PDB file of C-alpha atoms in Angstrom:
ATOM      1  CA  UNK X1400       0.000   0.000   0.000  1.00 52.00           C
ATOM      2  CA  UNK X1401       1.292   3.455  -0.922  1.00 53.00           C
ATOM      3  CA  UNK X1402       2.129   5.938   1.875  1.00 58.00           C
ATOM      4  CA  UNK X1403      -0.477   8.786   1.712  1.00 55.00           C
ATOM      5  CA  UNK X1404       2.040  11.281   3.126  1.00 58.00           C
ATOM      6  CA  UNK X1405       4.541  10.824   0.317  1.00 61.00           C
ATOM      7  CA  UNK X1406       4.954  13.496  -2.338  1.00 61.00           C
ATOM      8  CA  UNK X1407       3.746  11.640  -5.450  1.00 65.00           C
ATOM      9  CA  UNK X1408       1.629  12.716  -8.416  1.00 64.00           C
ATOM     10  CA  UNK X1409      -1.017  10.151  -7.421  1.00 65.00           C
ATOM     11  CA  UNK X1410      -1.256  11.541  -3.874  1.00 64.00           C
ATOM     12  CA  UNK X1411      -1.366  15.105  -5.204  1.00 68.00           C
ATOM     13  CA  UNK X1412      -4.288  14.156  -7.455  1.00 66.00           C
ATOM     14  CA  UNK X1413      -6.128  12.524  -4.549  1.00 67.00           C
ATOM     15  CA  UNK X1414      -5.598  15.687  -2.437  1.00 66.00           C
ATOM     16  CA  UNK X1415      -7.027  17.851  -5.215  1.00 68.00           C
ATOM     17  CA  UNK X1416     -10.171  15.726  -5.241  1.00 60.00           C
ATOM     18  CA  UNK X1417     -10.421  15.794  -1.444  1.00 63.00           C
ATOM     19  CA  UNK X1418      -9.775  12.088  -1.044  1.00 62.00           C
ATOM     20  CA  UNK X1419      -6.563  12.726   0.951  1.00 59.00           C
ATOM     21  CA  UNK X1420      -6.137  15.625   3.416  1.00 65.00           C
ATOM     22  CA  UNK X1421      -3.898  18.500   2.402  1.00 64.00           C
ATOM     23  CA  UNK X1422      -0.275  18.424   3.671  1.00 62.00           C
ATOM     24  CA  UNK X1423       0.677  20.868   6.411  1.00 55.00           C
ATOM     25  CA  UNK X1424       2.929  23.569   5.031  1.00 54.00           C
ATOM     26  CA  UNK X1425       6.497  23.726   6.401  1.00 53.00           C
ATOM     27  CA  UNK X1426       7.479  26.644   8.680  1.00 53.00           C
ATOM     28  CA  UNK X1427      10.311  28.706   7.307  1.00 58.00           C
ATOM     29  CA  UNK X1428      13.196  30.144   9.422  1.00 58.00           C
ATOM     30  CA  UNK X1429      11.835  33.667   9.089  1.00 65.00           C
ATOM     31  CA  UNK X1430       8.454  32.520  10.321  1.00 62.00           C
ATOM     32  CA  UNK X1431      10.089  30.890  13.359  1.00 58.00           C
ATOM     33  CA  UNK X1432      11.895  34.149  14.217  1.00 58.00           C
ATOM     34  CA  UNK X1433       8.652  36.109  13.913  1.00 64.00           C
ATOM     35  CA  UNK X1434       6.886  33.625  16.150  1.00 64.00           C
ATOM     36  CA  UNK X1435       9.567  33.983  18.843  1.00 58.00           C
ATOM     37  CA  UNK X1436       9.461  37.787  18.685  1.00 59.00           C
ATOM     38  CA  UNK X1437       5.685  37.815  18.941  1.00 63.00           C
ATOM     39  CA  UNK X1438       5.862  35.546  21.995  1.00 58.00           C
ATOM     40  CA  UNK X1439       8.407  37.817  23.677  1.00 51.00           C
ATOM     41  CA  UNK X1440       6.272  40.876  22.970  1.00 56.00           C
ATOM     42  CA  UNK X1441       3.196  39.233  24.435  1.00 55.00           C
ATOM     43  CA  UNK X1442       4.985  38.114  27.607  1.00 49.00           C
ATOM     44  CA  UNK X1443       6.837  41.355  28.315  1.00 47.00           C
ATOM     45  CA  UNK X1444       4.343  43.833  26.894  1.00 46.00           C
ATOM     46  CA  UNK X1445       7.279  45.635  25.261  1.00 47.00           C
ATOM     47  CA  UNK X1446       8.701  45.906  21.815  1.00 46.00           C
ATOM     48  CA  UNK X1447      11.985  44.273  21.071  1.00 42.00           C
ATOM     49  CA  UNK X1448      14.806  46.649  22.074  1.00 49.00           C
ATOM     50  CA  UNK X1449      16.275  48.391  19.107  1.00 51.00           C
ATOM     51  CA  UNK X1450      19.859  47.764  18.203  1.00 57.00           C
ATOM     52  CA  UNK X1451      22.241  50.550  19.214  1.00 56.00           C
ATOM     53  CA  UNK X1452      22.845  51.542  15.612  1.00 58.00           C
ATOM     54  CA  UNK X1453      19.103  52.016  15.078  1.00 65.00           C
ATOM     55  CA  UNK X1454      18.656  54.345  18.080  1.00 67.00           C
ATOM     56  CA  UNK X1455      18.343  58.098  17.889  1.00 71.00           C
ATOM     57  CA  UNK X1456      20.592  60.400  19.914  1.00 72.00           C
ATOM     58  CA  UNK X1457      17.818  61.028  22.428  1.00 74.00           C
ATOM     59  CA  UNK X1458      17.278  57.283  22.878  1.00 71.00           C
ATOM     60  CA  UNK X1459      20.994  56.697  23.362  1.00 69.00           C
ATOM     61  CA  UNK X1460      21.206  59.527  25.909  1.00 71.00           C
ATOM     62  CA  UNK X1461      18.263  58.112  27.836  1.00 74.00           C
ATOM     63  CA  UNK X1462      19.885  54.683  27.850  1.00 69.00           C
ATOM     64  CA  UNK X1463      23.154  56.236  29.060  1.00 70.00           C
ATOM     65  CA  UNK X1464      21.351  58.003  31.915  1.00 69.00           C
ATOM     66  CA  UNK X1465      19.785  54.706  32.970  1.00 68.00           C
ATOM     67  CA  UNK X1466      23.197  53.030  32.874  1.00 65.00           C
ATOM     68  CA  UNK X1467      24.735  55.830  34.989  1.00 65.00           C
ATOM     69  CA  UNK X1468      21.974  55.449  37.558  1.00 69.00           C
ATOM     70  CA  UNK X1469      22.567  51.708  37.683  1.00 71.00           C
ATOM     71  CA  UNK X1470      26.318  52.179  38.209  1.00 62.00           C
ATOM     72  CA  UNK X1471      25.758  54.817  40.921  1.00 57.00           C
ATOM     73  CA  UNK X1472      23.242  52.584  42.678  1.00 67.00           C
ATOM     74  CA  UNK X1473      25.662  49.662  42.575  1.00 70.00           C
ATOM     75  CA  UNK X1474      28.477  51.857  43.967  1.00 63.00           C
ATOM     76  CA  UNK X1475      26.199  53.195  46.723  1.00 67.00           C
ATOM     77  CA  UNK X1476      25.224  49.679  47.772  1.00 73.00           C
ATOM     78  CA  UNK X1477      28.886  48.678  47.809  1.00 74.00           C
ATOM     79  CA  UNK X1478      29.838  51.661  49.995  1.00 70.00           C
ATOM     80  CA  UNK X1479      26.976  50.921  52.399  1.00 69.00           C
ATOM     81  CA  UNK X1480      28.243  47.353  52.740  1.00 68.00           C
ATOM     82  CA  UNK X1481      31.784  48.596  53.384  1.00 67.00           C
ATOM     83  CA  UNK X1482      30.613  51.099  56.011  1.00 64.00           C
ATOM     84  CA  UNK X1483      28.517  48.463  57.764  1.00 61.00           C
ATOM     85  CA  UNK X1484      31.488  46.102  57.804  1.00 61.00           C
ATOM     86  CA  UNK X1485      33.710  48.846  59.236  1.00 61.00           C
ATOM     87  CA  UNK X1486      31.141  49.713  61.891  1.00 57.00           C
ATOM     88  CA  UNK X1487      30.968  46.086  62.949  1.00 57.00           C
ATOM     89  CA  UNK X1488      34.757  45.966  63.243  1.00 57.00           C
ATOM     90  CA  UNK X1489      34.965  49.333  65.051  1.00 59.00           C
ATOM     91  CA  UNK X1490      33.928  48.055  68.452  1.00 79.00           C
ATOM     92  CA  UNK X1491      36.708  49.389  70.705  1.00 88.00           C
ATOM     93  CA  UNK X1492      37.805  53.038  70.523  1.00 90.00           C
ATOM     94  CA  UNK X1493      39.311  53.354  74.021  1.00 93.00           C
ATOM     95  CA  UNK X1494      42.200  52.031  76.125  1.00 96.00           C
ATOM     96  CA  UNK X1495      41.291  49.313  78.585  1.00 94.00           C
ATOM     97  CA  UNK X1496      43.246  48.607  81.761  1.00 96.00           C
ATOM     98  CA  UNK X1497      43.812  44.890  82.390  1.00 94.00           C
ATOM     99  CA  UNK X1498      45.370  42.709  85.069  1.00 92.00           C
ATOM    100  CA  UNK X1499      47.107  39.350  84.896  1.00 91.00           C
ATOM    101  CA  UNK X1500      43.726  37.631  85.340  1.00 92.00           C
ATOM    102  CA  UNK X1501      42.359  39.442  82.272  1.00 92.00           C
ATOM    103  CA  UNK X1502      45.318  38.628  80.046  1.00 91.00           C
ATOM    104  CA  UNK X1503      44.032  35.411  78.501  1.00 91.00           C
ATOM    105  CA  UNK X1504      40.534  36.714  77.769  1.00 92.00           C
ATOM    106  CA  UNK X1505      41.579  40.191  76.577  1.00 93.00           C
ATOM    107  CA  UNK X1506      44.685  39.204  74.611  1.00 93.00           C
ATOM    108  CA  UNK X1507      44.802  35.520  73.743  1.00 90.00           C
ATOM    109  CA  UNK X1508      41.058  35.234  73.199  1.00 91.00           C
ATOM    110  CA  UNK X1509      40.485  38.657  71.649  1.00 89.00           C
ATOM    111  CA  UNK X1510      38.721  37.117  68.662  1.00 88.00           C
ATOM    112  CA  UNK X1511      39.224  36.343  65.009  1.00 89.00           C
ATOM    113  CA  UNK X1512      40.679  39.175  62.959  1.00 89.00           C
ATOM    114  CA  UNK X1513      41.342  41.412  66.015  1.00 93.00           C
ATOM    115  CA  UNK X1514      44.670  43.171  66.471  1.00 95.00           C
ATOM    116  CA  UNK X1515      45.686  43.756  70.111  1.00 96.00           C
ATOM    117  CA  UNK X1516      48.201  46.393  71.234  1.00 97.00           C
ATOM    118  CA  UNK X1517      49.266  46.073  74.886  1.00 97.00           C
ATOM    119  CA  UNK X1518      51.355  48.681  76.725  1.00 97.00           C
ATOM    120  CA  UNK X1519      53.203  47.596  79.861  1.00 97.00           C
ATOM    121  CA  UNK X1520      53.921  50.703  81.945  1.00 97.00           C
ATOM    122  CA  UNK X1521      54.614  51.965  85.429  1.00 96.00           C
ATOM    123  CA  UNK X1522      53.685  55.229  87.106  1.00 95.00           C
ATOM    124  CA  UNK X1523      56.523  57.685  87.529  1.00 95.00           C
ATOM    125  CA  UNK X1524      58.165  56.893  84.159  1.00 97.00           C
ATOM    126  CA  UNK X1525      57.594  59.919  81.877  1.00 97.00           C
ATOM    127  CA  UNK X1526      57.851  58.017  78.601  1.00 98.00           C
ATOM    128  CA  UNK X1527      55.231  55.525  79.817  1.00 98.00           C
ATOM    129  CA  UNK X1528      52.891  58.412  80.632  1.00 97.00           C
ATOM    130  CA  UNK X1529      53.513  59.913  77.184  1.00 98.00           C
ATOM    131  CA  UNK X1530      52.701  56.635  75.420  1.00 98.00           C
ATOM    132  CA  UNK X1531      49.506  56.248  77.468  1.00 97.00           C
ATOM    133  CA  UNK X1532      48.444  59.703  76.239  1.00 97.00           C
ATOM    134  CA  UNK X1533      49.171  58.689  72.653  1.00 97.00           C
ATOM    135  CA  UNK X1534      47.301  55.411  73.135  1.00 97.00           C
ATOM    136  CA  UNK X1535      44.115  57.282  74.082  1.00 97.00           C
ATOM    137  CA  UNK X1536      44.233  59.291  70.853  1.00 97.00           C
ATOM    138  CA  UNK X1537      45.232  56.353  68.644  1.00 97.00           C
ATOM    139  CA  UNK X1538      42.495  54.158  70.118  1.00 96.00           C
ATOM    140  CA  UNK X1539      39.914  56.704  68.991  1.00 94.00           C
ATOM    141  CA  UNK X1540      41.495  56.973  65.547  1.00 94.00           C
ATOM    142  CA  UNK X1541      41.671  53.197  65.055  1.00 94.00           C
ATOM    143  CA  UNK X1542      38.588  51.735  66.819  1.00 93.00           C
ATOM    144  CA  UNK X1543      38.985  48.372  65.063  1.00 91.00           C
ATOM    145  CA  UNK X1544      42.214  47.767  67.022  1.00 95.00           C
ATOM    146  CA  UNK X1545      42.092  46.740  70.655  1.00 96.00           C
ATOM    147  CA  UNK X1546      44.318  49.010  72.769  1.00 97.00           C
ATOM    148  CA  UNK X1547      45.205  47.751  76.253  1.00 97.00           C
ATOM    149  CA  UNK X1548      47.488  48.872  79.054  1.00 97.00           C
ATOM    150  CA  UNK X1549      48.648  47.215  82.240  1.00 96.00           C
ATOM    151  CA  UNK X1550      51.025  48.011  85.084  1.00 96.00           C
ATOM    152  CA  UNK X1551      54.061  45.905  84.255  1.00 95.00           C
ATOM    153  CA  UNK X1552      54.464  44.089  87.573  1.00 94.00           C
ATOM    154  CA  UNK X1553      50.719  43.556  87.829  1.00 91.00           C
ATOM    155  CA  UNK X1554      50.654  41.818  84.476  1.00 89.00           C
ATOM    156  CA  UNK X1555      54.065  40.107  84.660  1.00 90.00           C
ATOM    157  CA  UNK X1556      55.528  39.708  88.172  1.00 91.00           C
ATOM    158  CA  UNK X1557      59.067  41.082  88.625  1.00 93.00           C
ATOM    159  CA  UNK X1558      59.119  42.649  85.149  1.00 94.00           C
ATOM    160  CA  UNK X1559      62.253  44.889  85.078  1.00 94.00           C
ATOM    161  CA  UNK X1560      61.689  48.640  84.968  1.00 95.00           C
ATOM    162  CA  UNK X1561      64.618  49.017  82.544  1.00 95.00           C
ATOM    163  CA  UNK X1562      62.482  47.322  79.877  1.00 96.00           C
ATOM    164  CA  UNK X1563      59.751  49.943  80.161  1.00 97.00           C
ATOM    165  CA  UNK X1564      57.919  51.067  78.232  1.00 97.00           C
ATOM    166  CA  UNK X1565      57.070  47.794  76.490  1.00 97.00           C
ATOM    167  CA  UNK X1566      54.494  47.278  73.755  1.00 97.00           C
ATOM    168  CA  UNK X1567      53.326  43.818  72.696  1.00 97.00           C
ATOM    169  CA  UNK X1568      51.321  43.392  69.481  1.00 97.00           C
ATOM    170  CA  UNK X1569      49.128  40.307  69.061  1.00 96.00           C
ATOM    171  CA  UNK X1570      46.963  38.968  66.279  1.00 96.00           C
ATOM    172  CA  UNK X1571      44.750  35.925  66.897  1.00 92.00           C
ATOM    173  CA  UNK X1572      46.781  34.683  69.897  1.00 89.00           C
ATOM    174  CA  UNK X1573      50.086  35.137  68.054  1.00 93.00           C
ATOM    175  CA  UNK X1574      52.625  37.777  69.093  1.00 94.00           C
ATOM    176  CA  UNK X1575      53.583  39.657  65.934  1.00 95.00           C
ATOM    177  CA  UNK X1576      55.896  42.343  67.328  1.00 95.00           C
ATOM    178  CA  UNK X1577      57.367  43.721  70.527  1.00 96.00           C
ATOM    179  CA  UNK X1578      58.952  47.069  71.345  1.00 97.00           C
ATOM    180  CA  UNK X1579      61.011  46.952  74.522  1.00 96.00           C
ATOM    181  CA  UNK X1580      62.798  49.775  76.320  1.00 96.00           C
ATOM    182  CA  UNK X1581      63.032  53.550  75.897  1.00 97.00           C
ATOM    183  CA  UNK X1582      65.682  53.495  73.144  1.00 95.00           C
ATOM    184  CA  UNK X1583      63.325  51.726  70.718  1.00 95.00           C
ATOM    185  CA  UNK X1584      60.918  54.660  71.009  1.00 96.00           C
ATOM    186  CA  UNK X1585      63.587  57.366  70.813  1.00 93.00           C
ATOM    187  CA  UNK X1586      62.999  58.501  74.371  1.00 95.00           C
ATOM    188  CA  UNK X1587      60.877  61.540  75.182  1.00 95.00           C
ATOM    189  CA  UNK X1588      61.317  62.820  71.632  1.00 93.00           C
ATOM    190  CA  UNK X1589      58.724  60.264  70.485  1.00 95.00           C
ATOM    191  CA  UNK X1590      55.923  61.823  68.427  1.00 95.00           C
ATOM    192  CA  UNK X1591      52.446  60.347  68.068  1.00 96.00           C
ATOM    193  CA  UNK X1592      52.774  59.943  64.304  1.00 95.00           C
ATOM    194  CA  UNK X1593      56.008  57.999  64.864  1.00 96.00           C
ATOM    195  CA  UNK X1594      54.238  55.617  67.234  1.00 97.00           C
ATOM    196  CA  UNK X1595      51.389  55.289  64.737  1.00 96.00           C
ATOM    197  CA  UNK X1596      53.896  54.366  62.022  1.00 96.00           C
ATOM    198  CA  UNK X1597      55.537  51.756  64.270  1.00 96.00           C
ATOM    199  CA  UNK X1598      52.156  50.143  64.932  1.00 97.00           C
ATOM    200  CA  UNK X1599      51.260  50.232  61.241  1.00 96.00           C
ATOM    201  CA  UNK X1600      54.523  48.525  60.267  1.00 95.00           C
ATOM    202  CA  UNK X1601      53.555  45.696  62.603  1.00 95.00           C
ATOM    203  CA  UNK X1602      50.106  45.508  60.972  1.00 95.00           C
ATOM    204  CA  UNK X1603      48.117  46.609  64.014  1.00 96.00           C
ATOM    205  CA  UNK X1604      46.619  49.717  62.376  1.00 95.00           C
ATOM    206  CA  UNK X1605      46.018  50.938  58.828  1.00 93.00           C
ATOM    207  CA  UNK X1606      47.628  54.348  58.767  1.00 93.00           C
ATOM    208  CA  UNK X1607      47.094  57.096  56.221  1.00 90.00           C
ATOM    209  CA  UNK X1608      50.699  58.232  56.644  1.00 90.00           C
ATOM    210  CA  UNK X1609      52.594  57.920  53.381  1.00 86.00           C
ATOM    211  CA  UNK X1610      56.131  57.744  54.785  1.00 89.00           C
ATOM    212  CA  UNK X1611      58.028  57.134  57.988  1.00 90.00           C
ATOM    213  CA  UNK X1612      57.623  60.383  59.964  1.00 89.00           C
ATOM    214  CA  UNK X1613      60.813  59.666  61.900  1.00 80.00           C
ATOM    215  CA  UNK X1614      62.845  60.662  58.853  1.00 77.00           C
ATOM    216  CA  UNK X1615      60.945  63.926  58.434  1.00 71.00           C
ATOM    217  CA  UNK X1616      61.082  64.683  62.151  1.00 62.00           C
ATOM    218  CA  UNK X1617      64.790  63.925  62.259  1.00 59.00           C
ATOM    219  CA  UNK X1618      65.459  66.398  59.440  1.00 48.00           C
ATOM    220  CA  UNK X1619      63.313  68.969  61.247  1.00 47.00           C
ATOM    221  CA  UNK X1620      65.212  68.425  64.509  1.00 50.00           C
ATOM    222  CA  UNK X1621      68.567  68.803  62.751  1.00 47.00           C
ATOM    223  CA  UNK X1622      67.427  72.036  61.095  1.00 45.00           C
ATOM    224  CA  UNK X1623      66.055  73.358  64.389  1.00 48.00           C
ATOM    225  CA  UNK X1624      69.303  72.484  66.168  1.00 50.00           C
ATOM    226  CA  UNK X1625      71.353  74.226  63.468  1.00 50.00           C
ATOM    227  CA  UNK X1626      69.221  77.359  63.753  1.00 51.00           C
ATOM    228  CA  UNK X1627      69.632  77.377  67.523  1.00 57.00           C
ATOM    229  CA  UNK X1628      73.395  77.035  67.216  1.00 57.00           C
ATOM    230  CA  UNK X1629      73.460  79.856  64.673  1.00 50.00           C
ATOM    231  CA  UNK X1630      71.410  82.070  67.006  1.00 56.00           C
ATOM    232  CA  UNK X1631      73.777  81.305  69.885  1.00 51.00           C
ATOM    233  CA  UNK X1632      76.794  82.234  67.748  1.00 56.00           C
ATOM    234  CA  UNK X1633      75.127  85.470  66.654  1.00 57.00           C
ATOM    235  CA  UNK X1634      74.340  86.290  70.267  1.00 58.00           C
ATOM    236  CA  UNK X1635      77.927  85.594  71.344  1.00 57.00           C
ATOM    237  CA  UNK X1636      79.219  87.757  68.483  1.00 57.00           C
ATOM    238  CA  UNK X1637      76.988  90.644  69.543  1.00 57.00           C
ATOM    239  CA  UNK X1638      78.238  90.324  73.130  1.00 57.00           C
ATOM    240  CA  UNK X1639      81.840  90.453  71.906  1.00 58.00           C
ATOM    241  CA  UNK X1640      81.086  93.576  69.887  1.00 58.00           C
ATOM    242  CA  UNK X1641      79.520  95.220  72.919  1.00 58.00           C
ATOM    243  CA  UNK X1642      82.620  94.414  75.013  1.00 58.00           C
ATOM    244  CA  UNK X1643      84.888  95.955  72.364  1.00 58.00           C
ATOM    245  CA  UNK X1644      82.808  99.116  72.314  1.00 59.00           C
ATOM    246  CA  UNK X1645      83.145  99.413  76.042  1.00 57.00           C
TER     247      UNK X1645
END
């Protein structure tokens, strides 16, 4: 028996006389594309977006404005996330006094991602008092870092006074750096920006200083000393002139 769906003259004749049903016409590629576009239009309720080259200047400008708004919104959301993260990390902001009993909890168990800066000091030592003053200001500037202080012999029995001041820097129960004795700090000439730089080199704070201030301060001290010496010489020369006049 002959297949009624085959393309033969006999089958074509039978279709013309209505004996066989007409064949379904094939869908061309263009028709398929049109069908897809119509479906998209129906589902979105919008026309298909024009290609960039088909847009007018006004349409391109409008699209650019929308893109700028999207970029600004994305940047704003990113900044909000960064600020929230910083606020969560900024949970200290002051200098806490600890004892030997507090050491483990405050230093060793400070928490993940927390930098700890501990100053061992003793009353009556001027440089220790100076560093405690600096600590109060630096703690406010870097609230994500945990600043602690403790009387040396209270924290470590029989700790020698000659090693004061001492600063220990910890990160996640690991000592990263230690500064021991007055010479390390440069004595009473220590400036707060110099201490900030020392802490930043150890990783305890993220400073905005661009270079080691000790170099700049040293140059300034040398210049100041030279000016003083020059003034003294000028004063001595004037005294000699006055004596000669007499």
